[in-house]
Amino acid sequence: MSIEPEETTRRARRGFVPPRHGRQKRRGGVVLPAVAGVLTMGLLLSGGYAAYAYGSLSNGVTKINAITGGTDKKDDVDGQAQNILLVGDDHRPDNATPEQMAELSTQSDGGATNTDTMIVLHINEDGSQATMISFPRDSYVDIPGVGKGKLNSAFYYGTLNGGGDTGGAKLLIQTIQNLSGLSIDHYVRVSLLGFYQVVKELGPVDVCLNQATKDRYSGVDLPAGKSTLDAKQALSFVRQRHGLPNGDLDRNVRQQYFLSQEARKVLSAGTLLNPVKMGNILRAVGGSIQTDTDLVNLASQMRNLRPGNIKSATIPTLGTPTITVNGSALSIVQVDTVGLPAFVQGLVGEPEEYAKVGRAQPGNTKVTVLNGSGVTGAATAAGTVLTARGFTVGTPGSSELTKATQVQYPAGMEGQAKAVAAVVPGAVAVRTSAVTGVTLVLGSDGKAVTPVPAAGGAASTPATGGEASAPAAKPSKSASSEPKPTSTDVKAYGKEGVCIN
């Protein structure tokens, strides 16, 4: 079985050289400590420490031009909110000693780089709420100019033909923006060794597991219940994927949980009011970061953030199948690409234009229905009910499988989208430039168009799976064996006493 994560459906136009990644000796990936570091710096600004913090961080931080151009307002789904792409890579410094490698429970990799942790930190406009959205490294996605490949290889492809780290960052950002619909405002990247150094300076961190775990690849060996981790144990904890039921998906949970617990520790008075400790932390963070911006100014946007207001989520997926690429087997994470924009919209909230517009009349609204539910005939059935409700309905069609029933609409058609969403309880309205008119996409979540009220005012009961009450349009179950979509619910791992599996 091939374990190379960067295999694509065709040869990359950028010049294909297989990056050295995924070999067993590497023992998993790396989580990013920048969340804790940035949160720390944000609170420091509220004290008298800003000048010292800026001086410490400006030394050693590498600036790269990762963010280029502006985002068209009509395509920006979250307005003035900030989205920071936090990247943890698996690069081992070329001059690292065998002792340092042993501390990291790893070996030298010859200088190869892939991005093993990718988290979009979404911060609301006033800086009081944040959500960490994890993108699994094995997500099989479209990489611009390359073709299909694992998400963690996008950075590598961007570095080819002289692109360097700046090219890598730009291609990774473009890939994630295309996938999620979010506009990335800033970029922060930290290395494997950088994570270890930061955690070492912060000191022991408490975690809680519902069951014991042991993995020789990552080096983790922890009992059920509470454990206090030093830096080496913490690194093993966040890198584990072997022995977990959902592999990389469960590792994302480990990373989110650890960062949330670390944030609780950083935001404690004992840490913030210790100048020596803070100085050491800032130097450790600054020396291992690449970014497009001034981190102190970035941190000022989060001065109102508290651990309990940091949520965690993982993008929705359809399973972890093994596919064949160029004659070799490849294990991937199949992303629910159709449902992802709806998932993101549910996290960031509806656009201001949608919230304030009035609902259009059905007679003034044309809608196309696409079937992504896996239930044969669902689009036709839904179209029949919408027609009975007075909507103009286009020719039904099909969509890739998705869990999320959604009403997609282009900018400027908010009122019409609202009219359709009003008769499909639970459907998420999603603004996207991918459609030219209002489009109802039926998912496997069972949300359906509410039938026209029967005589006497009682509405007939809608069938599940997108079925309608009209017998002629009743859909039937498909014999398809397509995997069912799943997603990680939004969690609050930063609260005291939370344990995970």
PDB file of C-alpha atoms in Angstrom, residues 34-194:
ATOM      1  CA  ALA A  34       0.797  29.483  17.694  1.00  0.00           C
ATOM      2  CA  VAL A  35      -2.732  29.604  19.110  1.00  0.00           C
ATOM      3  CA  ALA A  36      -1.409  29.672  22.650  1.00  0.00           C
ATOM      4  CA  GLY A  37       1.356  32.064  21.687  1.00  0.00           C
ATOM      5  CA  VAL A  38      -0.937  34.489  19.918  1.00  0.00           C
ATOM      6  CA  LEU A  39      -3.507  34.381  22.706  1.00  0.00           C
ATOM      7  CA  THR A  40      -0.765  35.146  25.189  1.00  0.00           C
ATOM      8  CA  MET A  41       0.448  38.128  23.229  1.00  0.00           C
ATOM      9  CA  GLY A  42      -3.073  39.460  22.913  1.00  0.00           C
ATOM     10  CA  LEU A  43      -3.547  39.635  26.666  1.00  0.00           C
ATOM     11  CA  LEU A  44      -0.117  41.114  27.162  1.00  0.00           C
ATOM     12  CA  LEU A  45      -1.206  44.126  25.191  1.00  0.00           C
ATOM     13  CA  SER A  46      -3.760  44.930  27.846  1.00  0.00           C
ATOM     14  CA  GLY A  47      -0.901  45.404  30.310  1.00  0.00           C
ATOM     15  CA  GLY A  48       2.280  47.453  30.108  1.00  0.00           C
ATOM     16  CA  TYR A  49       4.214  44.807  28.246  1.00  0.00           C
ATOM     17  CA  ALA A  50       3.544  45.603  24.592  1.00  0.00           C
ATOM     18  CA  ALA A  51       6.912  47.195  23.802  1.00  0.00           C
ATOM     19  CA  TYR A  52       8.885  44.308  25.250  1.00  0.00           C
ATOM     20  CA  ALA A  53       6.621  41.787  23.507  1.00  0.00           C
ATOM     21  CA  TYR A  54       7.097  43.505  20.158  1.00  0.00           C
ATOM     22  CA  GLY A  55      10.862  43.615  20.575  1.00  0.00           C
ATOM     23  CA  SER A  56      11.036  39.929  21.470  1.00  0.00           C
ATOM     24  CA  LEU A  57       8.827  38.838  18.618  1.00  0.00           C
ATOM     25  CA  SER A  58      10.411  40.985  15.926  1.00  0.00           C
ATOM     26  CA  ASN A  59      13.703  39.168  16.430  1.00  0.00           C
ATOM     27  CA  GLY A  60      13.684  35.898  14.529  1.00  0.00           C
ATOM     28  CA  VAL A  61      10.195  36.079  13.009  1.00  0.00           C
ATOM     29  CA  THR A  62      10.368  35.505   9.254  1.00  0.00           C
ATOM     30  CA  LYS A  63       8.000  37.678   7.227  1.00  0.00           C
ATOM     31  CA  ILE A  64       6.656  36.243   3.978  1.00  0.00           C
ATOM     32  CA  ASN A  65       4.250  37.733   1.464  1.00  0.00           C
ATOM     33  CA  ALA A  66       1.655  34.976   1.820  1.00  0.00           C
ATOM     34  CA  ILE A  67      -1.498  37.097   1.444  1.00  0.00           C
ATOM     35  CA  THR A  68      -1.937  38.785  -1.926  1.00  0.00           C
ATOM     36  CA  GLY A  69      -4.784  40.895  -3.240  1.00  0.00           C
ATOM     37  CA  GLY A  70      -8.151  41.595  -1.662  1.00  0.00           C
ATOM     38  CA  THR A  71     -11.327  39.569  -1.521  1.00  0.00           C
ATOM     39  CA  ASP A  72     -14.369  40.682  -3.447  1.00  0.00           C
ATOM     40  CA  LYS A  73     -16.938  41.695  -0.837  1.00  0.00           C
ATOM     41  CA  LYS A  74     -19.635  39.608  -2.519  1.00  0.00           C
ATOM     42  CA  ASP A  75     -17.542  36.479  -1.976  1.00  0.00           C
ATOM     43  CA  ASP A  76     -16.528  37.247   1.615  1.00  0.00           C
ATOM     44  CA  VAL A  77     -18.978  35.229   3.731  1.00  0.00           C
ATOM     45  CA  ASP A  78     -17.958  36.544   7.143  1.00  0.00           C
ATOM     46  CA  GLY A  79     -17.505  40.306   6.739  1.00  0.00           C
ATOM     47  CA  GLN A  80     -15.118  41.895   9.227  1.00  0.00           C
ATOM     48  CA  ALA A  81     -14.258  38.659  11.038  1.00  0.00           C
ATOM     49  CA  GLN A  82     -10.651  37.456  10.815  1.00  0.00           C
ATOM     50  CA  ASN A  83      -9.468  34.086   9.524  1.00  0.00           C
ATOM     51  CA  ILE A  84      -5.911  33.112  10.401  1.00  0.00           C
ATOM     52  CA  LEU A  85      -4.455  29.996   8.778  1.00  0.00           C
ATOM     53  CA  LEU A  86      -2.319  28.279  11.417  1.00  0.00           C
ATOM     54  CA  VAL A  87       0.085  25.744   9.962  1.00  0.00           C
ATOM     55  CA  GLY A  88       2.248  23.197  11.743  1.00  0.00           C
ATOM     56  CA  ASP A  89       4.847  21.481   9.567  1.00  0.00           C
ATOM     57  CA  ASP A  90       6.942  18.395  10.128  1.00  0.00           C
ATOM     58  CA  HIS A  91      10.290  19.930   9.228  1.00  0.00           C
ATOM     59  CA  ARG A  92      13.229  18.919  11.409  1.00  0.00           C
ATOM     60  CA  PRO A  93      16.071  21.476  11.430  1.00  0.00           C
ATOM     61  CA  ASP A  94      19.066  20.297   9.387  1.00  0.00           C
ATOM     62  CA  ASN A  95      21.409  20.933  12.319  1.00  0.00           C
ATOM     63  CA  ALA A  96      19.279  19.182  14.950  1.00  0.00           C
ATOM     64  CA  THR A  97      21.315  16.836  17.134  1.00  0.00           C
ATOM     65  CA  PRO A  98      20.451  13.155  17.690  1.00  0.00           C
ATOM     66  CA  GLU A  99      19.615  14.107  21.281  1.00  0.00           C
ATOM     67  CA  GLN A 100      17.105  16.710  20.080  1.00  0.00           C
ATOM     68  CA  MET A 101      15.542  14.193  17.685  1.00  0.00           C
ATOM     69  CA  ALA A 102      15.234  11.689  20.541  1.00  0.00           C
ATOM     70  CA  GLU A 103      13.467  14.318  22.651  1.00  0.00           C
ATOM     71  CA  LEU A 104      10.995  14.790  19.808  1.00  0.00           C
ATOM     72  CA  SER A 105      10.465  11.007  19.484  1.00  0.00           C
ATOM     73  CA  THR A 106      11.457  11.213  15.818  1.00  0.00           C
ATOM     74  CA  GLN A 107      14.364  11.038  13.383  1.00  0.00           C
ATOM     75  CA  SER A 108      15.919  13.379  10.848  1.00  0.00           C
ATOM     76  CA  ASP A 109      13.920  13.637   7.625  1.00  0.00           C
ATOM     77  CA  GLY A 110      16.550  15.091   5.338  1.00  0.00           C
ATOM     78  CA  GLY A 111      14.886  18.501   5.230  1.00  0.00           C
ATOM     79  CA  ALA A 112      11.556  17.616   3.580  1.00  0.00           C
ATOM     80  CA  THR A 113       8.501  19.698   4.464  1.00  0.00           C
ATOM     81  CA  ASN A 114       4.777  18.961   4.370  1.00  0.00           C
ATOM     82  CA  THR A 115       2.092  20.675   6.401  1.00  0.00           C
ATOM     83  CA  ASP A 116       0.692  18.194   8.895  1.00  0.00           C
ATOM     84  CA  THR A 117      -1.550  20.524  10.887  1.00  0.00           C
ATOM     85  CA  MET A 118      -3.831  23.067   9.242  1.00  0.00           C
ATOM     86  CA  ILE A 119      -6.270  25.030  11.387  1.00  0.00           C
ATOM     87  CA  VAL A 120      -8.243  28.115  10.402  1.00  0.00           C
ATOM     88  CA  LEU A 121      -8.679  30.241  13.509  1.00  0.00           C
ATOM     89  CA  HIS A 122     -11.901  32.170  12.903  1.00  0.00           C
ATOM     90  CA  ILE A 123     -12.221  35.218  15.175  1.00  0.00           C
ATOM     91  CA  ASN A 124     -15.426  37.222  15.267  1.00  0.00           C
ATOM     92  CA  GLU A 125     -15.436  40.950  14.619  1.00  0.00           C
ATOM     93  CA  ASP A 126     -15.041  42.107  18.236  1.00  0.00           C
ATOM     94  CA  GLY A 127     -12.437  39.456  19.074  1.00  0.00           C
ATOM     95  CA  SER A 128     -14.445  37.857  21.880  1.00  0.00           C
ATOM     96  CA  GLN A 129     -15.238  34.512  20.204  1.00  0.00           C
ATOM     97  CA  ALA A 130     -13.050  32.127  18.198  1.00  0.00           C
ATOM     98  CA  THR A 131     -13.433  28.782  16.468  1.00  0.00           C
ATOM     99  CA  MET A 132     -10.576  26.477  15.493  1.00  0.00           C
ATOM    100  CA  ILE A 133     -11.569  24.735  12.238  1.00  0.00           C
ATOM    101  CA  SER A 134      -9.322  21.747  11.542  1.00  0.00           C
ATOM    102  CA  PHE A 135      -8.590  20.528   8.022  1.00  0.00           C
ATOM    103  CA  PRO A 136      -7.319  16.910   8.109  1.00  0.00           C
ATOM    104  CA  ARG A 137      -3.959  16.576   6.375  1.00  0.00           C
ATOM    105  CA  ASP A 138      -5.127  13.578   4.291  1.00  0.00           C
ATOM    106  CA  SER A 139      -8.139  15.441   2.863  1.00  0.00           C
ATOM    107  CA  TYR A 140      -8.249  14.602  -0.847  1.00  0.00           C
ATOM    108  CA  VAL A 141      -8.886  17.931  -2.545  1.00  0.00           C
ATOM    109  CA  ASP A 142      -8.380  19.957  -5.708  1.00  0.00           C
ATOM    110  CA  ILE A 143      -4.988  21.697  -5.603  1.00  0.00           C
ATOM    111  CA  PRO A 144      -4.894  24.583  -8.141  1.00  0.00           C
ATOM    112  CA  GLY A 145      -2.510  23.853 -11.016  1.00  0.00           C
ATOM    113  CA  VAL A 146      -1.813  20.355  -9.712  1.00  0.00           C
ATOM    114  CA  GLY A 147      -4.972  18.253  -9.700  1.00  0.00           C
ATOM    115  CA  LYS A 148      -6.288  16.003  -6.962  1.00  0.00           C
ATOM    116  CA  GLY A 149      -4.001  15.427  -4.008  1.00  0.00           C
ATOM    117  CA  LYS A 150      -3.773  15.324  -0.249  1.00  0.00           C
ATOM    118  CA  LEU A 151      -4.116  18.720   1.381  1.00  0.00           C
ATOM    119  CA  ASN A 152      -0.790  18.479   3.187  1.00  0.00           C
ATOM    120  CA  SER A 153       1.051  18.320  -0.143  1.00  0.00           C
ATOM    121  CA  ALA A 154      -0.263  21.688  -1.395  1.00  0.00           C
ATOM    122  CA  PHE A 155       2.479  23.583   0.414  1.00  0.00           C
ATOM    123  CA  TYR A 156       5.137  21.341  -1.143  1.00  0.00           C
ATOM    124  CA  TYR A 157       3.847  21.873  -4.686  1.00  0.00           C
ATOM    125  CA  GLY A 158       3.876  25.625  -4.151  1.00  0.00           C
ATOM    126  CA  THR A 159       7.559  25.566  -3.267  1.00  0.00           C
ATOM    127  CA  LEU A 160       8.552  24.002  -6.604  1.00  0.00           C
ATOM    128  CA  ASN A 161      10.203  25.894  -9.472  1.00  0.00           C
ATOM    129  CA  GLY A 162      11.545  28.603  -7.203  1.00  0.00           C
ATOM    130  CA  GLY A 163       8.329  29.212  -5.304  1.00  0.00           C
ATOM    131  CA  GLY A 164       9.975  28.638  -1.931  1.00  0.00           C
ATOM    132  CA  ASP A 165       8.124  29.026   1.360  1.00  0.00           C
ATOM    133  CA  THR A 166       6.163  31.999   0.003  1.00  0.00           C
ATOM    134  CA  GLY A 167       4.915  29.976  -2.948  1.00  0.00           C
ATOM    135  CA  GLY A 168       4.049  27.095  -0.642  1.00  0.00           C
ATOM    136  CA  ALA A 169       2.025  29.339   1.654  1.00  0.00           C
ATOM    137  CA  LYS A 170       0.176  30.952  -1.252  1.00  0.00           C
ATOM    138  CA  LEU A 171      -0.847  27.657  -2.845  1.00  0.00           C
ATOM    139  CA  LEU A 172      -1.976  26.203   0.488  1.00  0.00           C
ATOM    140  CA  ILE A 173      -4.024  29.332   1.217  1.00  0.00           C
ATOM    141  CA  GLN A 174      -5.618  29.244  -2.247  1.00  0.00           C
ATOM    142  CA  THR A 175      -6.484  25.559  -1.822  1.00  0.00           C
ATOM    143  CA  ILE A 176      -8.163  26.101   1.560  1.00  0.00           C
ATOM    144  CA  GLN A 177     -10.028  29.201   0.372  1.00  0.00           C
ATOM    145  CA  ASN A 178     -11.389  27.332  -2.654  1.00  0.00           C
ATOM    146  CA  LEU A 179     -12.396  24.407  -0.456  1.00  0.00           C
ATOM    147  CA  SER A 180     -14.064  26.289   2.406  1.00  0.00           C
ATOM    148  CA  GLY A 181     -15.282  29.581   0.965  1.00  0.00           C
ATOM    149  CA  LEU A 182     -13.473  31.429   3.756  1.00  0.00           C
ATOM    150  CA  SER A 183     -11.132  34.309   2.975  1.00  0.00           C
ATOM    151  CA  ILE A 184      -7.783  33.883   4.717  1.00  0.00           C
ATOM    152  CA  ASP A 185      -6.618  37.183   6.203  1.00  0.00           C
ATOM    153  CA  HIS A 186      -3.345  36.086   7.838  1.00  0.00           C
ATOM    154  CA  TYR A 187      -0.909  33.176   7.881  1.00  0.00           C
ATOM    155  CA  VAL A 188       1.207  31.762  10.705  1.00  0.00           C
ATOM    156  CA  ARG A 189       3.473  28.714  10.389  1.00  0.00           C
ATOM    157  CA  VAL A 190       5.437  26.934  13.127  1.00  0.00           C
ATOM    158  CA  SER A 191       7.825  23.969  12.957  1.00  0.00           C
ATOM    159  CA  LEU A 192       7.956  20.725  14.915  1.00  0.00           C
ATOM    160  CA  LEU A 193      10.839  21.890  17.071  1.00  0.00           C
ATOM    161  CA  GLY A 194       9.115  25.232  17.655  1.00  0.00           C
TER     162      GLY A 194
END
